[in-house]
Coordinates of C-alpha atoms in Angstrom, one line a residue:
M1 CA 324.9 99.5 -25.7
I2 CA 325.2 96.2 -27.4
T3 CA 323.8 95.7 -31.0
V4 CA 324.2 93.2 -33.5
D5 CA 324.6 94.7 -37.0
A6 CA 323.0 91.8 -39.6
D7 CA 325.2 93.0 -42.1
D8 CA 328.2 92.4 -40.4
P9 CA 329.9 89.0 -41.8
T10 CA 330.5 88.4 -37.9
P11 CA 328.5 85.8 -36.5
P12 CA 325.9 87.1 -34.2
F13 CA 326.9 85.2 -31.2
E14 CA 330.6 86.5 -31.9
Q15 CA 329.3 90.1 -31.9
I16 CA 327.6 89.8 -28.9
R17 CA 330.4 87.9 -27.0
A18 CA 332.9 90.5 -28.2
A19 CA 330.8 93.6 -27.3
L20 CA 330.3 92.1 -23.5
A21 CA 333.7 91.2 -23.3
A22 CA 334.9 94.7 -24.2
E23 CA 332.6 95.8 -21.7
I24 CA 333.8 94.0 -18.9
T25 CA 337.7 94.1 -19.6
S26 CA 337.4 97.7 -20.0
G27 CA 335.4 98.0 -16.5
R28 CA 332.5 99.4 -17.8
L29 CA 330.6 96.4 -16.6
A30 CA 332.0 95.8 -12.8
G31 CA 332.4 92.7 -11.0
G32 CA 329.3 91.3 -9.7
H33 CA 327.4 93.0 -12.2
R34 CA 324.5 90.7 -13.1
L35 CA 323.8 90.1 -16.9
P36 CA 320.4 90.3 -18.7
T37 CA 318.7 86.8 -19.1
V38 CA 319.8 85.1 -22.1
R39 CA 316.2 85.0 -23.2
Q40 CA 316.3 88.7 -22.4
I41 CA 319.3 89.7 -24.5
A42 CA 318.1 87.5 -27.4
G43 CA 314.5 89.3 -27.1
D44 CA 316.5 92.7 -27.3
L45 CA 318.6 91.9 -29.6
H46 CA 316.4 89.6 -32.0
V47 CA 318.7 86.8 -32.0
A48 CA 317.7 83.0 -31.1
V49 CA 318.1 82.4 -27.2
G50 CA 320.6 80.0 -28.8
T51 CA 322.5 82.6 -30.4
A52 CA 322.6 84.6 -26.8
A53 CA 323.2 81.3 -24.9
R54 CA 326.7 80.5 -27.2
A55 CA 327.9 84.2 -26.5
Y56 CA 327.4 83.6 -22.8
R57 CA 329.0 80.4 -22.8
E58 CA 332.0 81.2 -24.6
L59 CA 332.3 84.2 -22.0
E60 CA 332.3 81.6 -19.5
E61 CA 334.5 79.4 -21.1
A62 CA 336.6 82.7 -21.2
G63 CA 336.5 83.1 -17.6
L64 CA 334.9 86.6 -17.7
V65 CA 331.5 85.4 -16.2
E66 CA 329.9 82.9 -13.7
T67 CA 326.7 81.4 -14.0
R68 CA 324.9 81.0 -10.6
R69 CA 321.9 79.1 -10.3
S70 CA 319.2 81.8 -9.0
Q71 CA 321.5 84.5 -9.3
G72 CA 322.0 84.4 -13.3
T73 CA 325.3 85.3 -15.1
L74 CA 327.5 87.5 -13.1
V75 CA 330.5 89.2 -14.4
R76 CA 333.6 87.7 -12.5
H77 CA 335.6 89.9 -9.6
D78 CA 338.9 88.7 -10.7
Q79 CA 339.1 88.7 -14.1
I80 CA 338.6 92.7 -14.5
E81 CA 341.9 94.3 -15.3
A82 CA 342.6 97.3 -13.7
F83 CA 342.8 100.4 -15.7
D84 CA 346.3 101.8 -15.5
L85 CA 346.4 105.5 -15.5
D86 CA 350.1 106.1 -15.6
Q87 CA 350.6 103.4 -18.1
A88 CA 347.9 104.8 -20.6
T89 CA 349.5 108.6 -20.0
A90 CA 353.2 107.0 -20.8
E91 CA 352.0 105.6 -23.7
L92 CA 350.3 108.8 -25.1
V93 CA 353.1 110.9 -24.3
R94 CA 355.6 108.4 -26.2
T95 CA 353.6 109.1 -29.3
I96 CA 353.4 112.8 -29.4
P97 CA 356.7 114.7 -30.8
R98 CA 357.3 117.3 -28.0
D99 CA 359.1 119.5 -30.5
Q100 CA 356.2 120.2 -32.4
V101 CA 353.1 120.0 -29.9
A102 CA 353.1 122.0 -26.8
L103 CA 351.9 120.8 -23.6
A104 CA 349.0 123.0 -23.3
E105 CA 348.0 121.9 -26.6
V106 CA 347.9 117.9 -25.4
L107 CA 346.1 119.0 -22.0
K108 CA 343.6 120.7 -24.5
A109 CA 343.2 117.8 -26.9
V110 CA 342.7 115.4 -24.1
E111 CA 340.1 117.5 -22.6
T112 CA 338.2 117.7 -25.7
A113 CA 338.8 114.1 -26.4
W114 CA 337.2 113.3 -22.9
N115 CA 334.4 115.5 -23.3
L116 CA 333.3 114.0 -26.7
A117 CA 333.7 110.8 -25.4
N118 CA 331.2 111.3 -22.0
S119 CA 328.8 113.1 -24.2
D120 CA 327.1 109.9 -25.6

């Protein structure tokens, strides 16, 4: 869920842009997913329509979304990076001191983290 923090010094349009970009690049918003209208997201987040429009415009300039007449703003299919499980696993394993942690402990820690992340 995207939020705008009024106490954050980051401009609201940038908070919206960054949050949507993270959702898109992580794959949580799939290619072809239709974003809310500018007016809808502005209303939901209690920001000016121009603020939401700027966030969408910057996402479009970055190539993450495209706006089509009568279809709205859609996540581009070709800009979503595929998640590489093997690479992510290799990076995790490289950071764990094998002489201090048993494989069973690593597996349990991953399972716990997975369950916590998916309980939201």
